PDB file of C-alpha atoms in Angstrom:
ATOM      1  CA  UNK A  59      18.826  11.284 -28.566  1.00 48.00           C
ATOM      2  CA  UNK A  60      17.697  10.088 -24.910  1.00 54.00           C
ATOM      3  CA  UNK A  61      20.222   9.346 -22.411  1.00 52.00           C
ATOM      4  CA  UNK A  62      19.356   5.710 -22.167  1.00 49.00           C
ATOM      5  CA  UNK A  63      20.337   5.697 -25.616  1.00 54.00           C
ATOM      6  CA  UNK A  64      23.386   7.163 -25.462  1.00 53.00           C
ATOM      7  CA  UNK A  65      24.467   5.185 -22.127  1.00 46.00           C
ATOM      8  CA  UNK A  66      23.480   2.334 -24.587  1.00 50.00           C
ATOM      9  CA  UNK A  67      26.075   3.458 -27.223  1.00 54.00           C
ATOM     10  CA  UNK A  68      28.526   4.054 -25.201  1.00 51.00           C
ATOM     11  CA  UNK A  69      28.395   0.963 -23.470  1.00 47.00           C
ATOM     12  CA  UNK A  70      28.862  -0.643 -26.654  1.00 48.00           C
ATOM     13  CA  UNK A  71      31.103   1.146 -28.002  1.00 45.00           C
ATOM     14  CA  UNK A  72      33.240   0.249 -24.779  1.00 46.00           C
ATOM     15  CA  UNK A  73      32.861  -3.273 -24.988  1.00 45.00           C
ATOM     16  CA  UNK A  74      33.776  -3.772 -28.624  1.00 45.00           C
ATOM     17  CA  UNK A  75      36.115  -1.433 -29.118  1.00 42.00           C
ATOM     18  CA  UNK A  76      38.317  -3.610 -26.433  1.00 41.00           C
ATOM     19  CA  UNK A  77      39.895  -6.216 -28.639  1.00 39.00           C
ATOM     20  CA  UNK A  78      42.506  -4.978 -31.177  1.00 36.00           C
ATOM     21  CA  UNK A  79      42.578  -8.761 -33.417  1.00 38.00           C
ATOM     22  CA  UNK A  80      40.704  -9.267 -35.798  1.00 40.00           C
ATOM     23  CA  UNK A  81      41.730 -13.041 -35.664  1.00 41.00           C
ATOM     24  CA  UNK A  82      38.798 -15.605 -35.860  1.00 43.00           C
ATOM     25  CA  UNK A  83      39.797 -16.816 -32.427  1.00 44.00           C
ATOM     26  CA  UNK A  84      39.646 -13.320 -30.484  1.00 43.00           C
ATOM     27  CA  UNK A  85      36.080 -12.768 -32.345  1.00 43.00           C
ATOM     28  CA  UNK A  86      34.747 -16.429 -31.305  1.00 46.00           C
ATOM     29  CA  UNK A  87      35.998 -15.397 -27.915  1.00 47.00           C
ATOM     30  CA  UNK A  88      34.142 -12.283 -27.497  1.00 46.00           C
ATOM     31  CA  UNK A  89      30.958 -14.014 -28.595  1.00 49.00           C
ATOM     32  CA  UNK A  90      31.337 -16.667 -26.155  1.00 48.00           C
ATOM     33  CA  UNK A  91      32.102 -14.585 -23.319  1.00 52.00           C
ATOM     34  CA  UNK A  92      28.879 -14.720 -20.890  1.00 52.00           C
ATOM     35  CA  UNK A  93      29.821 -11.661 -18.998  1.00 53.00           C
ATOM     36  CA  UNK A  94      27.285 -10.133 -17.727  1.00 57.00           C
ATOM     37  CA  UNK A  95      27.207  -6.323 -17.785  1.00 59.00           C
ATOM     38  CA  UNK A  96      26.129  -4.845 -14.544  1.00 66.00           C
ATOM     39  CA  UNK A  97      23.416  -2.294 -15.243  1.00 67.00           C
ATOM     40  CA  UNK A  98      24.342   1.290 -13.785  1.00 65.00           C
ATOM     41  CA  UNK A  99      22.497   4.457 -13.686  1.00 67.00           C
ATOM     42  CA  UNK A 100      19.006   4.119 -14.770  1.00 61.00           C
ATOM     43  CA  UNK A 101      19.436   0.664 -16.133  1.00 65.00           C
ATOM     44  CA  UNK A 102      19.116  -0.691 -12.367  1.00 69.00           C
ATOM     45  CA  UNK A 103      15.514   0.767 -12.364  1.00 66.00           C
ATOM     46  CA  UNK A 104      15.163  -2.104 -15.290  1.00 70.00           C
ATOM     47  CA  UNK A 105      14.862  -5.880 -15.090  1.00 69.00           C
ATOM     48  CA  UNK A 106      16.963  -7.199 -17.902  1.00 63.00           C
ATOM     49  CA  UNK A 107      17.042  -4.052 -19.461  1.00 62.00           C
ATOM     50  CA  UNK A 108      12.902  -4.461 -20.113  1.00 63.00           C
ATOM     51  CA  UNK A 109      10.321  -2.086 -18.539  1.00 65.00           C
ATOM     52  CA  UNK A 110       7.701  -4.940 -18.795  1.00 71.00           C
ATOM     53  CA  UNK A 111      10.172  -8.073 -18.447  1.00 68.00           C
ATOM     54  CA  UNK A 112       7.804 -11.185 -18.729  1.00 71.00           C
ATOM     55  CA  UNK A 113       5.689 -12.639 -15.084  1.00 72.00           C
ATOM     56  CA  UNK A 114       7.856 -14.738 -13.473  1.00 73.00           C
ATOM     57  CA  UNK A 115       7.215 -17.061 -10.393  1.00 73.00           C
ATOM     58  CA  UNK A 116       9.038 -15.932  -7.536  1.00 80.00           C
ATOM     59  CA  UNK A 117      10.067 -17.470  -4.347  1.00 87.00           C
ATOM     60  CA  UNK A 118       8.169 -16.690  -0.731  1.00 92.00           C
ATOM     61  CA  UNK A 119       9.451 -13.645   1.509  1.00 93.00           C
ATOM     62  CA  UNK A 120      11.714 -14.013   4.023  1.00 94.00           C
ATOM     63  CA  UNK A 121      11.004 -15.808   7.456  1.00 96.00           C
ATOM     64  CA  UNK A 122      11.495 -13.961  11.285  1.00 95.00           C
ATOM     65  CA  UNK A 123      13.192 -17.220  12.179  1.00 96.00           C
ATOM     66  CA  UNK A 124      15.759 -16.911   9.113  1.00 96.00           C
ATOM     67  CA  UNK A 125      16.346 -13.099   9.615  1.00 96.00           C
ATOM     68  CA  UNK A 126      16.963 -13.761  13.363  1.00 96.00           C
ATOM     69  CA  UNK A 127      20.026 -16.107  12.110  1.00 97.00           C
ATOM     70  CA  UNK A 128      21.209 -13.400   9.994  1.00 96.00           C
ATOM     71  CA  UNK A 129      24.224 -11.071  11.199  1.00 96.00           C
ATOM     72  CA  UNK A 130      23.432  -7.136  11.455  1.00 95.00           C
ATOM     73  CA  UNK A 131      25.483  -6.851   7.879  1.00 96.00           C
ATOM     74  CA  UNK A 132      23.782  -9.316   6.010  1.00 96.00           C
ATOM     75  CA  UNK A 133      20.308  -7.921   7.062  1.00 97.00           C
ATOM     76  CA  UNK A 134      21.681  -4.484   5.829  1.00 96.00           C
ATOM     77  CA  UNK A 135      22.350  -5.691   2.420  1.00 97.00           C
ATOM     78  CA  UNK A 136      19.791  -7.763   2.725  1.00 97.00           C
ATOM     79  CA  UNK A 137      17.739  -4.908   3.386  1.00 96.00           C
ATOM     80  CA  UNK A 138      18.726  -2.426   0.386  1.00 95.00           C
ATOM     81  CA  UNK A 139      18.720  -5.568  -2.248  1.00 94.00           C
ATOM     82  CA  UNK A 140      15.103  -5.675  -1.602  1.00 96.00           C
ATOM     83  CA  UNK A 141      14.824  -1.536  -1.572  1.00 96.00           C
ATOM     84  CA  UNK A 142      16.294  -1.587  -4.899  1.00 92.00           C
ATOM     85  CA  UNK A 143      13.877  -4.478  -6.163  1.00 90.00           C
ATOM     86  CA  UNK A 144      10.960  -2.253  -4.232  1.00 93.00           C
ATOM     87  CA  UNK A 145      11.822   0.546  -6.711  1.00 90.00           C
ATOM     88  CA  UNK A 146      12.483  -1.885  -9.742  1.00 87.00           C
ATOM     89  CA  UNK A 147       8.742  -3.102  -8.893  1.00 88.00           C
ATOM     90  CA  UNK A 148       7.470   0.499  -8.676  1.00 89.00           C
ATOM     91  CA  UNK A 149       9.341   1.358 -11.818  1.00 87.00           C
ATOM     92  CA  UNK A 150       7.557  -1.570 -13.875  1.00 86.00           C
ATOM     93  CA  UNK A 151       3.996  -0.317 -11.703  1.00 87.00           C
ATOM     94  CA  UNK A 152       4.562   3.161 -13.382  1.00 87.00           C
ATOM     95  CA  UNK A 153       5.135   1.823 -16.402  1.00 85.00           C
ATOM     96  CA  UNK A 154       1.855  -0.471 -16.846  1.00 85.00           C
ATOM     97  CA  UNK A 155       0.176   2.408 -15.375  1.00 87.00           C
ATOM     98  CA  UNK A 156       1.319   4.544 -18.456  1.00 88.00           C
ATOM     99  CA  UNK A 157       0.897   2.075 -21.139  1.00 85.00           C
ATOM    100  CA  UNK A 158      -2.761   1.723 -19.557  1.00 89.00           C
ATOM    101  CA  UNK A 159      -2.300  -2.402 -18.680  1.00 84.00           C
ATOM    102  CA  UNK A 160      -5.276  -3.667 -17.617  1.00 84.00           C
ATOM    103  CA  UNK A 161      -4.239  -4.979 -14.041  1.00 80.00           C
ATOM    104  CA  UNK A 162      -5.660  -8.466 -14.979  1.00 76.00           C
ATOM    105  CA  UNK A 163      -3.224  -8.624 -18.051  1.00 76.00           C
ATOM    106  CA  UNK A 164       0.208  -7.571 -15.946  1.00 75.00           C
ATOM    107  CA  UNK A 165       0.838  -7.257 -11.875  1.00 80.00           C
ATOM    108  CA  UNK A 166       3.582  -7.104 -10.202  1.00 83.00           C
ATOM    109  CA  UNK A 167       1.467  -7.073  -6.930  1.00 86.00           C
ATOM    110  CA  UNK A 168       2.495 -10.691  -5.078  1.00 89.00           C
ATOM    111  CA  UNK A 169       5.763  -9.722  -5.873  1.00 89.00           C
ATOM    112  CA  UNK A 170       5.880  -6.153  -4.387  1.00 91.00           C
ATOM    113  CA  UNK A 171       3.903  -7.796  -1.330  1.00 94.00           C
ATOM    114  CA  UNK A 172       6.806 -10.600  -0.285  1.00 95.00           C
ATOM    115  CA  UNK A 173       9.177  -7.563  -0.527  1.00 95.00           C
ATOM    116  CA  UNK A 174       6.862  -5.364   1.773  1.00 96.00           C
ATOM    117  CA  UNK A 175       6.614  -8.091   4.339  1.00 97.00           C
ATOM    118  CA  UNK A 176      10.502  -9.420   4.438  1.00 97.00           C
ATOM    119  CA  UNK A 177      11.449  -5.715   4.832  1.00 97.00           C
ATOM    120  CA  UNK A 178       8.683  -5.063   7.281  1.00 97.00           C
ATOM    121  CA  UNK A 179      10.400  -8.276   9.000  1.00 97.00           C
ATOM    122  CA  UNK A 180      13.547  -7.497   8.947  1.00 97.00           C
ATOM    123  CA  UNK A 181      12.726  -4.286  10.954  1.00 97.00           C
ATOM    124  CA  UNK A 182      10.949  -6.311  13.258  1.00 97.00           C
ATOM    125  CA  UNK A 183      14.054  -8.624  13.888  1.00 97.00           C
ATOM    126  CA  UNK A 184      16.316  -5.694  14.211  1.00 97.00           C
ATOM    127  CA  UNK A 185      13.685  -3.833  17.150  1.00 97.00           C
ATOM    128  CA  UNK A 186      13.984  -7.501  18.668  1.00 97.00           C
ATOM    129  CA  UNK A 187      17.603  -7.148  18.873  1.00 97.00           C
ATOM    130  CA  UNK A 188      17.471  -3.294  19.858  1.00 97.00           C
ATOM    131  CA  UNK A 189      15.035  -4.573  22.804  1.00 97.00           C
ATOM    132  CA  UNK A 190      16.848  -7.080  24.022  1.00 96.00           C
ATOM    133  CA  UNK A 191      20.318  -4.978  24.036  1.00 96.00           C
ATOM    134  CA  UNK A 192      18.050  -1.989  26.293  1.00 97.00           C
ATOM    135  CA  UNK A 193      17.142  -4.648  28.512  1.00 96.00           C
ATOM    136  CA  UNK A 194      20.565  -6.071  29.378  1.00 96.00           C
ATOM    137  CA  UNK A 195      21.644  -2.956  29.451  1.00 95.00           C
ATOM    138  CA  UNK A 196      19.205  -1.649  32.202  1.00 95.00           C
ATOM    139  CA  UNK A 197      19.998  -5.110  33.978  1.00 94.00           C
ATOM    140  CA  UNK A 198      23.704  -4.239  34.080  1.00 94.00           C
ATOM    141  CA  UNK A 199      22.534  -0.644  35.720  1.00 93.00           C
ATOM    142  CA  UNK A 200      20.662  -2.397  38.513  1.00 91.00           C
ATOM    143  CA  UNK A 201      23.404  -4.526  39.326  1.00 91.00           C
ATOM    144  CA  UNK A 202      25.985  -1.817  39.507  1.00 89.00           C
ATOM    145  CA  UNK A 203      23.286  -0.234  41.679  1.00 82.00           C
TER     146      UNK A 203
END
C-alpha cells in the first residue's frame, strides 16, 4: 500500500468516524457539510487531488503597479502562494511528461509563465523598495555630514 493511500484512509477514517448518531439528521448533516479538507503532505503537490486536473482559464499575472500597493507581508505570502502553485505546475509537467502527453493535448505552459513573471515582479518591486531605502539612507549620511 502507497502512502497516498494510506494518508487517504486515514483521512477518512478521521472524518467519519467523528459522529457517534446514527440519527437520520446527524447523517444528512455530514453529507451536507461543504467543508473543504485542506490537502497536507503530498496532496498540496495536487490540484483537487488530480495529477492531470482538467485546463482551466486562468486570470493574467500580477501588475508592478499592484505589487507596489502591496505591504512587504502580503508580497511575502503573496510570494510563496505562487511558489507552491510553481511546484503544483511542475508536479502536473512531470506528470504529462511520464504519461508521454503530447504537449498539444495538455500544457500547463501560460499558466507556469504568469507565475514566472508576477514572481519575477514581485522581486523587482521589492529591489525598488530596497533602492529607494539605500538612497535615503545615504541622503541622511550626507546631511549629518
Amino acid at each position: 500500500m502507497s502512502i497516498l493511500q494510506r494518508v487517504t484512509r486515514s483521512v477518512n477514517f478521521n472524518l467519519t468516524s467523528r459522529t457517534f448518531s446514527t440519527s437520520r439528521i446527524a447523517l444528512a448533516d455530514l453529507n451536507t457539510q461543504a467543508t473543504p479538507v485542506k490537502a497536507t503532505g503530498l496532496y498540496q503537490f495536487f490540484e483537487n487531488n488530480q495529477a492531470l486536473p482538467k485546463q482551466i482559464w486562468t486570470g493574467r499575472a500580477w501588475k508592478a503597479e499592484e505589487l507596489r500597493q502591496k505591504s512587504f507581508d502580503d508580497l511575502h505570502k503573496l510570494w510563496y502562494v505562487l511558489l507552491k502553485e510553481r511546484n503544483v505546475l511542475a508536479t502536473q509537467r512531470e506528470e504529462a511528461s511520464r504519461l508521454r502527453l503530447p504537449k498539444q493535448l495538455w500544457t500547463n505552459q501560460g499558466r507556469l509563465k504568469k507565475c514566472q513573471k508576477s514572481m519575477a515582479r514581485i522581486k523587482c518591486v521589492l529591489n525598488e523598495r530596497q533602492r529607494k531605502y539605500e538612497q535615503q539612507l545615504m541622503k541622511k549620511v550626507e546631511e549629518t555630514q
